[in-house]
DNA sequence: GTACAACTGGACGGAACCGTCCTGTTGGGT
DNA sequence: ACCCAACAGGACGGTTCCGTCCAGTTGTAC
């Protein structure tokens, strides 16, 4: 039953329209009729491509996720200095400022709404965040290689911190309709790297007590 | 028409039940019939207390918000050292670990789902985040007063960074069903304070170039 | 130029959900 | 003992939305 030619194209059109609607109205706020209407496709045709709405949501996650990660990859791949990182921050904040922070992060919003309701979707989003984190880890790896941040820095943890700072920034921007807190949040992460370098440069004194008093399970 | 006695009590019961349901199923996923049933109240009685669902959502935001802020206030008020901050981090992460990170932050989830749909609710949430940030600012103020972090540190910006780190951490924990990234994220913010202190202690060299290349509007 | 996939268009059932309304019953205050 | 707010319980209409179905049309590959 799965033969394709232009069929794939209209499927993409459906997903693209759904992604746009879900971004602005949320997943729950987006009707299949809306999607059908926006994508200029008949409903019967929709059900030829997707068994139900859940499947559509998953497809949207993949679509949005690939785009977001691809965009971030392109931008982060070029970063080799702290100033480069700041330019990346400017870019992502600027993009978000186009809507005054509305709708938040295309991935984060989906994650928040869907993670607890659809296990498969949750897993996809988990992978996407992991991919994003890996992009940061690669940037940090280059910074480390070039001696910009210390050799003993835990890249994975720092990368996690960056993803969290970005996501937290998105949420605050969304809530306040102002991207300033997002810029501030990401800034703090970047400054953190700077301070790490400085701490190493000046005597590596009392040492790195990353004390964590028995937390996570 | 607005006379009260025990009426306020059942109203609270409604809000409390709604808050629980919306936390686990989201706002859109919570039915008024669910609320009525869970709060053991008749539907006619519900509409005596609330004009519509929107009003209920706003009441839930206030209820959840006050509780969350009050809880955080109690914990953060006691913090006077970086180790105290780490104990606070342990506590909030531990709480979240009870559900393996599910449902995310009680405020953050609501903000994500409602901020773009209800202006009044958005404003309430904005105020709540501001209150939370202020709690952090007070902690940081004490740390600054006691010489634990530098005198010239921008407390408001750091406080914003903390709120964002917490929220980002919540989201990652929710998506991965693992609170570790949340602990990591908050840890980074705390370590940042430590590094700030160290950078000041060791020569206040090249200086604090908090370079921000023309971002926010 | 024919066969089949891709698609239109809309009717349709059924369920869920919001909000209204009405007939009572309970309970606390005075 | 009386009164009125607070409540139960459920019927009800209207809407929205999901998913199915089908009869007919367009496009495309071979």
CSV table of C-alpha atoms (C1' of nucleotides) in Angstrom, one decimal:
chain,number,residue,atom,x,y,z
A,1,UNK,CA,0.0,0.0,0.0
A,2,UNK,CA,3.0,2.2,0.5
A,3,UNK,CA,4.0,3.4,-2.9
A,4,UNK,CA,5.0,7.0,-3.4
A,5,UNK,CA,5.8,9.7,-5.8
A,6,UNK,CA,4.1,13.1,-5.3
A,7,UNK,CA,2.4,11.5,-2.3
A,8,UNK,CA,5.4,12.2,-0.2
A,9,UNK,CA,5.2,15.9,-1.2
A,10,UNK,CA,1.6,16.3,0.1
A,11,UNK,CA,2.6,14.4,3.2
A,12,UNK,CA,5.3,17.0,3.8
A,13,UNK,CA,2.8,19.7,3.1
A,14,UNK,CA,0.5,18.3,5.8
A,15,UNK,CA,3.3,18.0,8.3
A,16,UNK,CA,4.6,21.5,7.6
A,17,UNK,CA,1.1,23.1,8.0
A,18,UNK,CA,0.6,21.1,11.2
A,19,UNK,CA,3.9,22.2,12.6
A,20,UNK,CA,3.0,25.8,12.0
A,21,UNK,CA,-0.4,25.5,13.6
A,22,UNK,CA,0.9,23.5,16.6
A,23,UNK,CA,3.6,26.1,17.1
A,24,UNK,CA,1.2,28.9,17.5
A,25,UNK,CA,-1.8,27.1,19.0
A,26,UNK,CA,-0.2,24.2,20.7
A,27,UNK,CA,-0.7,20.6,20.0
A,28,UNK,CA,-4.0,20.3,21.9
A,29,UNK,CA,-5.2,23.6,20.3
A,30,UNK,CA,-4.7,22.3,16.8
A,31,UNK,CA,-7.6,20.6,15.1
A,32,UNK,CA,-7.3,18.1,12.3
A,33,UNK,CA,-9.7,20.1,10.4
A,34,UNK,CA,-7.4,23.1,10.8
A,35,UNK,CA,-4.5,21.1,9.5
A,36,UNK,CA,-6.5,19.8,6.6
A,37,UNK,CA,-7.7,23.2,5.8
A,38,UNK,CA,-4.3,24.9,6.2
A,39,UNK,CA,-2.4,22.3,4.2
A,40,UNK,CA,-5.0,22.4,1.4
A,41,UNK,CA,-5.7,18.7,1.5
A,42,UNK,CA,-8.8,16.7,1.9
A,43,UNK,CA,-9.5,14.9,5.1
A,44,UNK,CA,-9.7,11.6,3.4
A,45,UNK,CA,-6.3,12.3,2.0
A,46,UNK,CA,-4.9,13.0,5.5
A,47,UNK,CA,-6.0,9.6,6.7
A,48,UNK,CA,-4.2,8.0,3.8
A,49,UNK,CA,-1.0,9.4,5.2
A,50,UNK,CA,-1.5,9.2,8.9
A,51,UNK,CA,-3.5,6.7,11.0
A,52,UNK,CA,-4.4,9.3,13.6
A,53,UNK,CA,-3.5,12.6,15.2
A,54,UNK,CA,-0.9,11.0,17.4
A,55,UNK,CA,1.1,9.9,14.4
A,56,UNK,CA,0.9,13.4,13.0
A,57,UNK,CA,2.3,14.8,16.2
A,58,UNK,CA,5.2,12.5,16.0
A,59,UNK,CA,5.8,13.4,12.4
A,60,UNK,CA,5.7,17.0,13.4
A,61,UNK,CA,8.3,16.4,16.1
A,62,UNK,CA,10.6,14.8,13.7
A,63,UNK,CA,10.1,17.5,11.1
A,64,UNK,CA,10.6,20.4,13.5
A,65,UNK,CA,13.4,18.6,15.3
A,66,UNK,CA,15.4,17.9,12.2
A,67,UNK,CA,15.1,21.5,11.1
A,68,UNK,CA,16.0,22.9,14.5
A,69,UNK,CA,19.0,20.7,14.9
A,70,UNK,CA,20.1,21.3,11.4
A,71,UNK,CA,19.9,25.0,11.9
A,72,UNK,CA,21.8,24.9,15.2
A,73,UNK,CA,24.4,22.6,13.6
A,74,UNK,CA,25.1,25.0,10.9
A,75,UNK,CA,25.5,27.8,13.3
A,76,UNK,CA,27.4,26.0,16.0
A,77,UNK,CA,29.8,24.3,13.6
A,78,UNK,CA,31.4,27.5,12.9
A,79,UNK,CA,32.0,28.5,16.5
A,80,UNK,CA,35.6,28.3,17.6
A,81,UNK,CA,35.9,31.1,20.2
A,82,UNK,CA,33.9,32.6,23.0
A,83,UNK,CA,33.1,35.5,20.8
A,84,UNK,CA,31.8,33.1,18.2
A,85,UNK,CA,29.6,31.7,20.9
A,86,UNK,CA,28.4,35.1,21.7
A,87,UNK,CA,27.5,35.7,18.0
A,88,UNK,CA,25.6,32.4,18.1
A,89,UNK,CA,23.7,33.6,21.1
A,90,UNK,CA,22.9,36.9,19.4
A,91,UNK,CA,21.5,35.0,16.4
A,92,UNK,CA,19.3,32.6,18.4
A,93,UNK,CA,18.0,35.4,20.6
A,94,UNK,CA,17.4,37.6,17.6
A,95,UNK,CA,15.4,34.9,15.9
A,96,UNK,CA,13.3,34.6,19.0
A,97,UNK,CA,12.8,38.3,19.2
A,98,UNK,CA,11.0,38.3,15.9
A,99,UNK,CA,7.9,37.1,17.8
A,100,UNK,CA,8.8,38.9,21.0
A,101,UNK,CA,9.5,35.5,22.5
A,102,UNK,CA,6.1,34.1,21.8
A,103,UNK,CA,5.7,30.3,21.3
A,104,UNK,CA,9.0,29.6,23.0
A,105,UNK,CA,11.3,27.0,21.7
A,106,UNK,CA,9.9,24.9,18.9
A,107,UNK,CA,11.2,21.8,20.6
A,108,UNK,CA,10.8,22.8,24.2
A,109,UNK,CA,7.1,23.6,23.8
A,110,UNK,CA,6.4,20.3,22.2
A,111,UNK,CA,8.4,18.5,24.9
A,112,UNK,CA,6.5,20.2,27.6
A,113,UNK,CA,3.1,19.4,26.2
A,114,UNK,CA,3.7,15.9,24.9
A,115,UNK,CA,6.4,14.3,27.0
A,116,UNK,CA,4.1,13.0,29.7
A,117,UNK,CA,1.4,11.9,27.3
A,118,UNK,CA,3.1,10.0,24.5
A,119,UNK,CA,6.1,7.8,25.3
A,120,UNK,CA,7.3,7.5,21.7
A,121,UNK,CA,7.1,11.2,21.2
A,122,UNK,CA,9.0,11.7,24.5
A,123,UNK,CA,11.8,9.5,23.3
A,124,UNK,CA,12.1,11.3,20.0
A,125,UNK,CA,12.4,14.6,21.9
A,126,UNK,CA,14.9,13.1,24.2
A,127,UNK,CA,17.0,12.2,21.3
A,128,UNK,CA,16.7,15.6,19.8
A,129,UNK,CA,17.8,17.3,23.0
A,130,UNK,CA,20.7,14.8,23.2
A,131,UNK,CA,21.7,15.8,19.6
A,132,UNK,CA,21.6,19.4,20.5
A,133,UNK,CA,23.7,18.8,23.6
A,134,UNK,CA,26.1,16.9,21.4
A,135,UNK,CA,26.5,20.0,19.2
A,136,UNK,CA,27.4,22.0,22.2
A,137,UNK,CA,29.8,19.3,23.3
A,138,UNK,CA,31.5,19.5,20.0
A,139,UNK,CA,31.9,23.3,20.2
A,140,UNK,CA,33.2,22.9,23.7
A,141,UNK,CA,35.6,20.2,22.5
A,142,UNK,CA,37.1,22.6,20.0
A,143,UNK,CA,37.4,25.3,22.7
A,144,UNK,CA,39.1,22.8,24.9
A,145,UNK,CA,41.4,21.7,22.1
A,146,UNK,CA,42.4,25.3,21.4
A,147,UNK,CA,43.1,25.9,25.1
A,148,UNK,CA,40.2,28.3,25.6
A,149,UNK,CA,38.7,26.3,28.3
A,150,UNK,CA,40.5,23.9,30.7
A,151,UNK,CA,41.5,20.4,29.7
A,152,UNK,CA,39.7,18.9,32.7
A,153,UNK,CA,36.4,20.6,32.0
A,154,UNK,CA,33.5,18.1,31.9
A,155,UNK,CA,32.2,18.8,28.4
A,156,UNK,CA,29.0,16.8,28.7
A,157,UNK,CA,27.9,18.6,31.9
A,158,UNK,CA,28.7,22.0,30.4
A,159,UNK,CA,26.8,21.1,27.3
A,160,UNK,CA,23.8,20.1,29.4
A,161,UNK,CA,24.0,23.4,31.1
A,162,UNK,CA,23.9,25.2,27.8
A,163,UNK,CA,20.8,23.4,26.6
A,164,UNK,CA,19.1,24.1,29.9
A,165,UNK,CA,20.1,27.7,29.8
A,166,UNK,CA,18.7,28.0,26.3
A,167,UNK,CA,15.5,26.3,27.2
A,168,UNK,CA,15.0,28.2,30.5
A,169,UNK,CA,15.7,31.4,28.5
A,170,UNK,CA,13.1,30.5,26.0
A,171,UNK,CA,10.5,29.9,28.7
A,172,UNK,CA,11.2,33.2,30.5
A,173,UNK,CA,11.1,35.1,27.2
A,174,UNK,CA,7.8,33.4,26.3
A,175,UNK,CA,6.3,34.3,29.7
A,176,UNK,CA,7.5,37.9,29.7
A,177,UNK,CA,7.2,38.6,26.0
A,178,UNK,CA,10.7,39.9,26.2
A,179,UNK,CA,13.9,38.2,25.0
A,180,UNK,CA,16.1,40.0,27.5
A,181,UNK,CA,16.1,37.2,30.1
A,182,UNK,CA,16.9,34.7,27.4
A,183,UNK,CA,20.0,36.7,26.5
A,184,UNK,CA,20.9,37.0,30.1
A,185,UNK,CA,20.6,33.4,30.8
A,186,UNK,CA,22.7,32.3,27.8
A,187,UNK,CA,25.2,35.0,28.6
A,188,UNK,CA,25.7,33.5,32.0
A,189,UNK,CA,26.6,30.2,30.5
A,190,UNK,CA,29.1,31.7,28.2
A,191,UNK,CA,30.6,33.8,31.0
A,192,UNK,CA,30.9,30.7,32.9
A,193,UNK,CA,33.3,29.3,30.3
A,194,UNK,CA,35.3,32.4,30.5
A,195,UNK,CA,35.6,32.2,34.2
A,196,UNK,CA,36.6,28.5,33.9
A,197,UNK,CA,39.5,29.6,31.7
A,198,UNK,CA,40.5,32.4,34.1
A,199,UNK,CA,40.3,30.2,37.1
A,200,UNK,CA,42.7,27.8,35.5
A,201,UNK,CA,45.0,30.6,34.3
A,202,UNK,CA,45.3,32.1,37.7
A,203,UNK,CA,46.7,29.5,40.1
A,204,UNK,CA,44.8,26.3,40.0
A,205,UNK,CA,44.4,26.8,43.7
A,206,UNK,CA,42.1,25.2,46.3
A,207,UNK,CA,40.9,23.0,43.5
A,208,UNK,CA,37.8,22.0,41.8
A,209,UNK,CA,35.4,20.8,44.4
A,210,UNK,CA,32.4,20.0,42.3
A,211,UNK,CA,30.8,19.0,45.5
A,212,UNK,CA,27.4,17.4,44.9
A,213,UNK,CA,26.0,16.1,48.1
A,214,UNK,CA,24.3,12.9,47.1
A,215,UNK,CA,21.5,13.9,44.7
A,216,UNK,CA,20.2,12.1,41.8
A,217,UNK,CA,19.1,8.5,41.9
B,1,UNK,CA,-24.3,37.5,45.5
B,2,UNK,CA,-20.8,37.0,46.9
B,3,UNK,CA,-21.4,35.9,50.5
B,4,UNK,CA,-19.2,33.1,51.9
B,5,UNK,CA,-18.5,30.8,54.7
B,6,UNK,CA,-17.9,27.2,53.8
B,7,UNK,CA,-18.3,28.2,50.2
B,8,UNK,CA,-14.7,29.3,50.1
B,9,UNK,CA,-13.7,25.9,51.3
B,10,UNK,CA,-15.4,24.0,48.4
B,11,UNK,CA,-14.0,26.6,46.0
B,12,UNK,CA,-10.5,25.7,47.3
B,13,UNK,CA,-11.4,22.1,46.9
B,14,UNK,CA,-12.2,22.6,43.3
B,15,UNK,CA,-9.0,24.6,42.7
B,16,UNK,CA,-6.9,22.0,44.4
B,17,UNK,CA,-8.4,19.1,42.5
B,18,UNK,CA,-8.0,21.0,39.2
B,19,UNK,CA,-4.4,21.8,40.0
B,20,UNK,CA,-3.7,18.2,40.5
B,21,UNK,CA,-5.4,17.1,37.3
B,22,UNK,CA,-3.8,19.9,35.2
B,23,UNK,CA,-0.4,19.0,36.6
B,24,UNK,CA,-0.6,15.4,35.4
B,25,UNK,CA,-2.8,15.8,32.3
B,26,UNK,CA,-2.1,19.4,31.3
B,27,UNK,CA,-4.6,22.2,31.1
B,28,UNK,CA,-6.1,21.2,27.8
B,29,UNK,CA,-6.2,17.5,28.9
B,30,UNK,CA,-8.3,18.3,31.9
B,31,UNK,CA,-12.1,18.3,31.6
B,32,UNK,CA,-14.5,20.2,33.7
B,33,UNK,CA,-16.2,16.9,34.3
B,34,UNK,CA,-13.0,15.5,35.6
B,35,UNK,CA,-12.6,18.4,37.9
B,36,UNK,CA,-16.1,18.2,39.2
B,37,UNK,CA,-15.8,14.5,39.7
B,38,UNK,CA,-12.4,14.7,41.4
B,39,UNK,CA,-13.3,17.6,43.7
B,40,UNK,CA,-16.6,15.8,44.7
B,41,UNK,CA,-18.7,18.8,43.7
B,42,UNK,CA,-21.7,19.1,41.5
B,43,UNK,CA,-21.3,20.8,38.2
B,44,UNK,CA,-23.9,23.4,39.1
B,45,UNK,CA,-21.8,24.2,42.1
B,46,UNK,CA,-18.7,24.6,40.0
B,47,UNK,CA,-20.4,27.3,37.9
B,48,UNK,CA,-21.4,29.1,41.1
B,49,UNK,CA,-17.8,29.7,41.8
B,50,UNK,CA,-16.3,30.1,38.4
B,51,UNK,CA,-17.8,31.7,35.3
B,52,UNK,CA,-15.9,29.3,33.0
B,53,UNK,CA,-12.8,27.2,32.5
B,54,UNK,CA,-10.5,30.1,31.9
B,55,UNK,CA,-11.3,31.5,35.3
B,56,UNK,CA,-10.5,28.2,36.8
B,57,UNK,CA,-7.2,28.0,35.1
B,58,UNK,CA,-6.3,31.4,36.4
B,59,UNK,CA,-7.3,30.4,39.9
B,60,UNK,CA,-5.1,27.3,39.6
B,61,UNK,CA,-2.2,29.4,38.5
B,62,UNK,CA,-2.6,31.6,41.6
B,63,UNK,CA,-3.0,28.6,43.8
B,64,UNK,CA,0.0,26.7,42.4
B,65,UNK,CA,2.0,29.9,42.2
B,66,UNK,CA,1.5,30.9,45.8
B,67,UNK,CA,2.4,27.4,47.0
B,68,UNK,CA,5.5,27.1,44.9
B,69,UNK,CA,6.8,30.6,45.8
B,70,UNK,CA,6.0,30.1,49.4
B,71,UNK,CA,7.9,26.8,49.4
B,72,UNK,CA,10.8,28.3,47.6
B,73,UNK,CA,10.8,31.3,50.0
B,74,UNK,CA,11.0,29.0,53.0
B,75,UNK,CA,13.9,27.1,51.6
B,76,UNK,CA,15.8,30.0,50.1
B,77,UNK,CA,15.4,32.3,53.1
B,78,UNK,CA,17.7,30.1,55.0
B,79,UNK,CA,20.5,30.1,52.4
B,80,UNK,CA,23.6,32.1,53.4
B,81,UNK,CA,26.4,30.1,51.8
B,82,UNK,CA,27.2,28.4,48.6
B,83,UNK,CA,26.8,25.1,50.4
B,84,UNK,CA,23.4,26.2,51.6
B,85,UNK,CA,22.6,26.8,47.9
B,86,UNK,CA,23.7,23.3,47.1
B,87,UNK,CA,21.5,21.9,49.8
B,88,UNK,CA,18.6,23.9,48.3
B,89,UNK,CA,19.5,22.4,44.9
B,90,UNK,CA,19.5,18.9,46.4
B,91,UNK,CA,16.0,19.5,47.9
B,92,UNK,CA,14.4,20.8,44.7
B,93,UNK,CA,16.0,18.1,42.6
B,94,UNK,CA,15.0,15.5,45.1
B,95,UNK,CA,11.4,16.6,45.1
B,96,UNK,CA,11.3,16.4,41.3
B,97,UNK,CA,12.9,12.9,41.5
B,98,UNK,CA,9.8,11.7,43.3
B,99,UNK,CA,8.1,11.5,39.9
B,100,UNK,CA,11.2,10.8,37.9
B,101,UNK,CA,10.9,14.3,36.6
B,102,UNK,CA,7.5,13.9,35.2
B,103,UNK,CA,5.2,16.9,34.8
B,104,UNK,CA,8.1,19.3,35.0
B,105,UNK,CA,7.8,22.5,37.0
B,106,UNK,CA,4.3,23.2,38.2
B,107,UNK,CA,4.7,26.8,37.1
B,108,UNK,CA,6.8,26.3,34.0
B,109,UNK,CA,4.4,23.8,32.5
B,110,UNK,CA,1.5,26.1,33.0
B,111,UNK,CA,3.5,28.9,31.5
B,112,UNK,CA,4.3,27.0,28.4
B,113,UNK,CA,0.8,25.9,27.8
B,114,UNK,CA,-1.1,29.0,28.7
B,115,UNK,CA,1.2,32.0,28.1
B,116,UNK,CA,0.4,32.4,24.5
B,117,UNK,CA,-3.4,31.8,24.9
B,118,UNK,CA,-4.4,33.9,27.9
B,119,UNK,CA,-2.9,37.3,28.5
B,120,UNK,CA,-4.1,37.6,32.0
B,121,UNK,CA,-2.7,34.2,32.9
B,122,UNK,CA,0.5,35.1,31.2
B,123,UNK,CA,0.8,38.2,33.4
B,124,UNK,CA,0.2,36.3,36.5
B,125,UNK,CA,2.9,33.8,35.6
B,126,UNK,CA,5.3,36.6,34.7
B,127,UNK,CA,4.8,38.0,38.2
B,128,UNK,CA,5.3,34.6,39.8
B,129,UNK,CA,8.6,34.2,37.9
B,130,UNK,CA,9.6,37.6,38.9
B,131,UNK,CA,8.9,36.8,42.6
B,132,UNK,CA,11.0,33.7,42.3
B,133,UNK,CA,13.8,35.6,40.7
B,134,UNK,CA,13.5,38.1,43.6
B,135,UNK,CA,14.0,35.3,46.0
B,136,UNK,CA,17.2,34.4,44.3
B,137,UNK,CA,18.2,38.0,44.2
B,138,UNK,CA,17.8,38.2,48.0
B,139,UNK,CA,19.9,35.1,48.5
B,140,UNK,CA,22.6,36.6,46.2
B,141,UNK,CA,22.3,39.8,48.1
B,142,UNK,CA,23.2,38.1,51.3
B,143,UNK,CA,26.1,36.2,49.7
B,144,UNK,CA,27.3,39.5,48.4
B,145,UNK,CA,27.0,41.2,51.7
B,146,UNK,CA,29.0,38.5,53.3
B,147,UNK,CA,31.7,38.8,50.7
B,148,UNK,CA,31.0,35.4,49.1
B,149,UNK,CA,30.4,36.9,45.7
B,150,UNK,CA,31.8,40.1,44.4
B,151,UNK,CA,30.4,43.5,45.2
B,152,UNK,CA,30.0,44.4,41.5
B,153,UNK,CA,28.1,41.3,40.6
B,154,UNK,CA,24.8,42.0,38.9
B,155,UNK,CA,22.3,40.3,41.2
B,156,UNK,CA,19.3,40.7,39.0
B,157,UNK,CA,21.1,39.1,36.0
B,158,UNK,CA,22.4,36.2,38.1
B,159,UNK,CA,19.0,35.7,39.6
B,160,UNK,CA,17.5,35.5,36.1
B,161,UNK,CA,20.2,32.9,35.2
B,162,UNK,CA,19.2,30.8,38.2
B,163,UNK,CA,15.5,30.8,37.3
B,164,UNK,CA,16.4,29.9,33.8
B,165,UNK,CA,18.7,27.1,34.9
B,166,UNK,CA,16.0,25.7,37.1
B,167,UNK,CA,13.4,25.8,34.4
B,168,UNK,CA,15.7,24.4,31.8
B,169,UNK,CA,16.6,21.7,34.2
B,170,UNK,CA,13.0,20.9,34.8
B,171,UNK,CA,12.3,20.5,31.1
B,172,UNK,CA,15.3,18.3,30.5
B,173,UNK,CA,14.3,16.1,33.4
B,174,UNK,CA,10.8,15.9,32.2
B,175,UNK,CA,11.9,14.9,28.7
B,176,UNK,CA,14.5,12.4,29.8
B,177,UNK,CA,12.6,11.1,32.9
B,178,UNK,CA,15.8,11.6,34.7
B,179,UNK,CA,16.6,14.4,37.1
B,180,UNK,CA,20.4,14.3,36.5
B,181,UNK,CA,20.4,17.0,33.9
B,182,UNK,CA,18.4,19.2,36.2
B,183,UNK,CA,21.0,18.8,38.9
B,184,UNK,CA,23.8,19.4,36.4
B,185,UNK,CA,22.2,22.6,35.2
B,186,UNK,CA,21.6,24.1,38.6
B,187,UNK,CA,25.1,23.0,39.6
B,188,UNK,CA,26.6,25.0,36.8
B,189,UNK,CA,24.8,28.1,38.1
B,190,UNK,CA,26.1,27.6,41.6
B,191,UNK,CA,29.6,26.9,40.4
B,192,UNK,CA,29.4,30.0,38.4
B,193,UNK,CA,29.0,32.0,41.6
B,194,UNK,CA,32.0,30.2,43.0
B,195,UNK,CA,34.1,31.1,40.0
B,196,UNK,CA,33.0,34.7,40.3
B,197,UNK,CA,34.3,34.8,43.8
B,198,UNK,CA,37.6,33.2,42.7
B,199,UNK,CA,38.1,35.5,39.8
B,200,UNK,CA,37.8,38.4,42.1
B,201,UNK,CA,40.1,36.9,44.7
B,202,UNK,CA,42.8,36.2,42.2
B,203,UNK,CA,43.9,39.5,40.6
B,204,UNK,CA,40.9,41.4,39.2
B,205,UNK,CA,42.8,41.3,36.0
B,206,UNK,CA,41.7,42.1,32.5
B,207,UNK,CA,38.4,43.0,33.9
B,208,UNK,CA,34.8,42.1,33.6
B,209,UNK,CA,34.1,42.4,30.0
B,210,UNK,CA,30.5,41.3,30.0
B,211,UNK,CA,30.5,41.9,26.3
B,212,UNK,CA,27.1,41.7,24.8
B,213,UNK,CA,27.2,42.6,21.2
B,214,UNK,CA,24.0,44.5,20.7
B,215,UNK,CA,21.2,42.0,21.4
B,216,UNK,CA,17.8,42.5,22.9
B,217,UNK,CA,15.6,45.1,21.5
C,1,DG,C1',-4.5,5.3,-23.4
C,2,DT,C1',-5.2,2.7,-19.8
C,3,DA,C1',-4.5,1.4,-15.0
C,4,DC,C1',-3.7,2.8,-10.6
C,5,DA,C1',-2.1,5.9,-7.1
C,6,DA,C1',-3.2,10.4,-5.5
C,7,DC,C1',-6.6,13.3,-4.5
C,8,DT,C1',-11.3,16.2,-3.9
C,9,DG,C1',-15.4,17.0,-1.3
C,10,DG,C1',-18.3,16.4,1.9
C,11,DA,C1',-21.6,13.6,4.5
C,12,DC,C1',-21.8,11.1,8.5
C,13,DG,C1',-21.7,8.8,13.3
C,14,DG,C1',-20.3,9.1,17.6
C,15,DA,C1',-18.0,10.8,21.3
C,16,DA,C1',-16.3,14.4,24.2
C,17,DC,C1',-16.9,18.6,26.3
C,18,DC,C1',-18.7,23.1,27.6
C,19,DG,C1',-22.0,25.6,29.7
C,20,DT,C1',-27.2,26.1,31.2
C,21,DC,C1',-31.0,25.0,33.8
C,22,DC,C1',-34.1,23.0,37.1
C,23,DT,C1',-35.7,20.4,41.0
C,24,DG,C1',-34.7,19.4,45.0
C,25,DT,C1',-31.8,18.7,49.7
C,26,DT,C1',-28.4,19.9,53.3
C,27,DG,C1',-26.5,22.8,56.7
C,28,DG,C1',-25.0,26.8,59.3
C,29,DG,C1',-26.1,31.1,61.2
C,30,DT,C1',-29.3,33.9,64.1
D,1,DA,C1',-37.4,27.4,64.2
D,2,DC,C1',-36.5,29.7,60.3
D,3,DC,C1',-33.9,31.4,56.3
D,4,DC,C1',-30.9,31.4,52.8
D,5,DA,C1',-26.4,30.2,51.0
D,6,DA,C1',-24.3,26.1,49.7
D,7,DC,C1',-24.8,22.0,47.7
D,8,DA,C1',-26.5,17.3,44.9
D,9,DG,C1',-27.7,15.3,40.7
D,10,DG,C1',-28.6,15.1,36.4
D,11,DA,C1',-31.0,16.3,32.1
D,12,DC,C1',-30.2,19.0,28.2
D,13,DG,C1',-28.6,21.7,23.9
D,14,DG,C1',-25.1,23.1,21.2
D,15,DT,C1',-20.7,22.8,19.6
D,16,DT,C1',-16.4,20.8,18.4
D,17,DC,C1',-13.7,17.4,17.0
D,18,DC,C1',-12.1,12.7,15.7
D,19,DG,C1',-12.3,9.3,12.5
D,20,DT,C1',-14.9,6.7,8.7
D,21,DC,C1',-16.7,6.2,4.3
D,22,DC,C1',-17.7,6.7,-0.4
D,23,DA,C1',-18.6,8.4,-5.0
D,24,DG,C1',-16.3,10.9,-8.2
D,25,DT,C1',-11.9,13.5,-10.4
D,26,DT,C1',-7.1,14.3,-11.4
D,27,DG,C1',-2.5,13.1,-12.4
D,28,DT,C1',1.1,10.1,-13.8
D,29,DA,C1',3.8,6.0,-15.0
D,30,DC,C1',4.3,2.5,-18.3
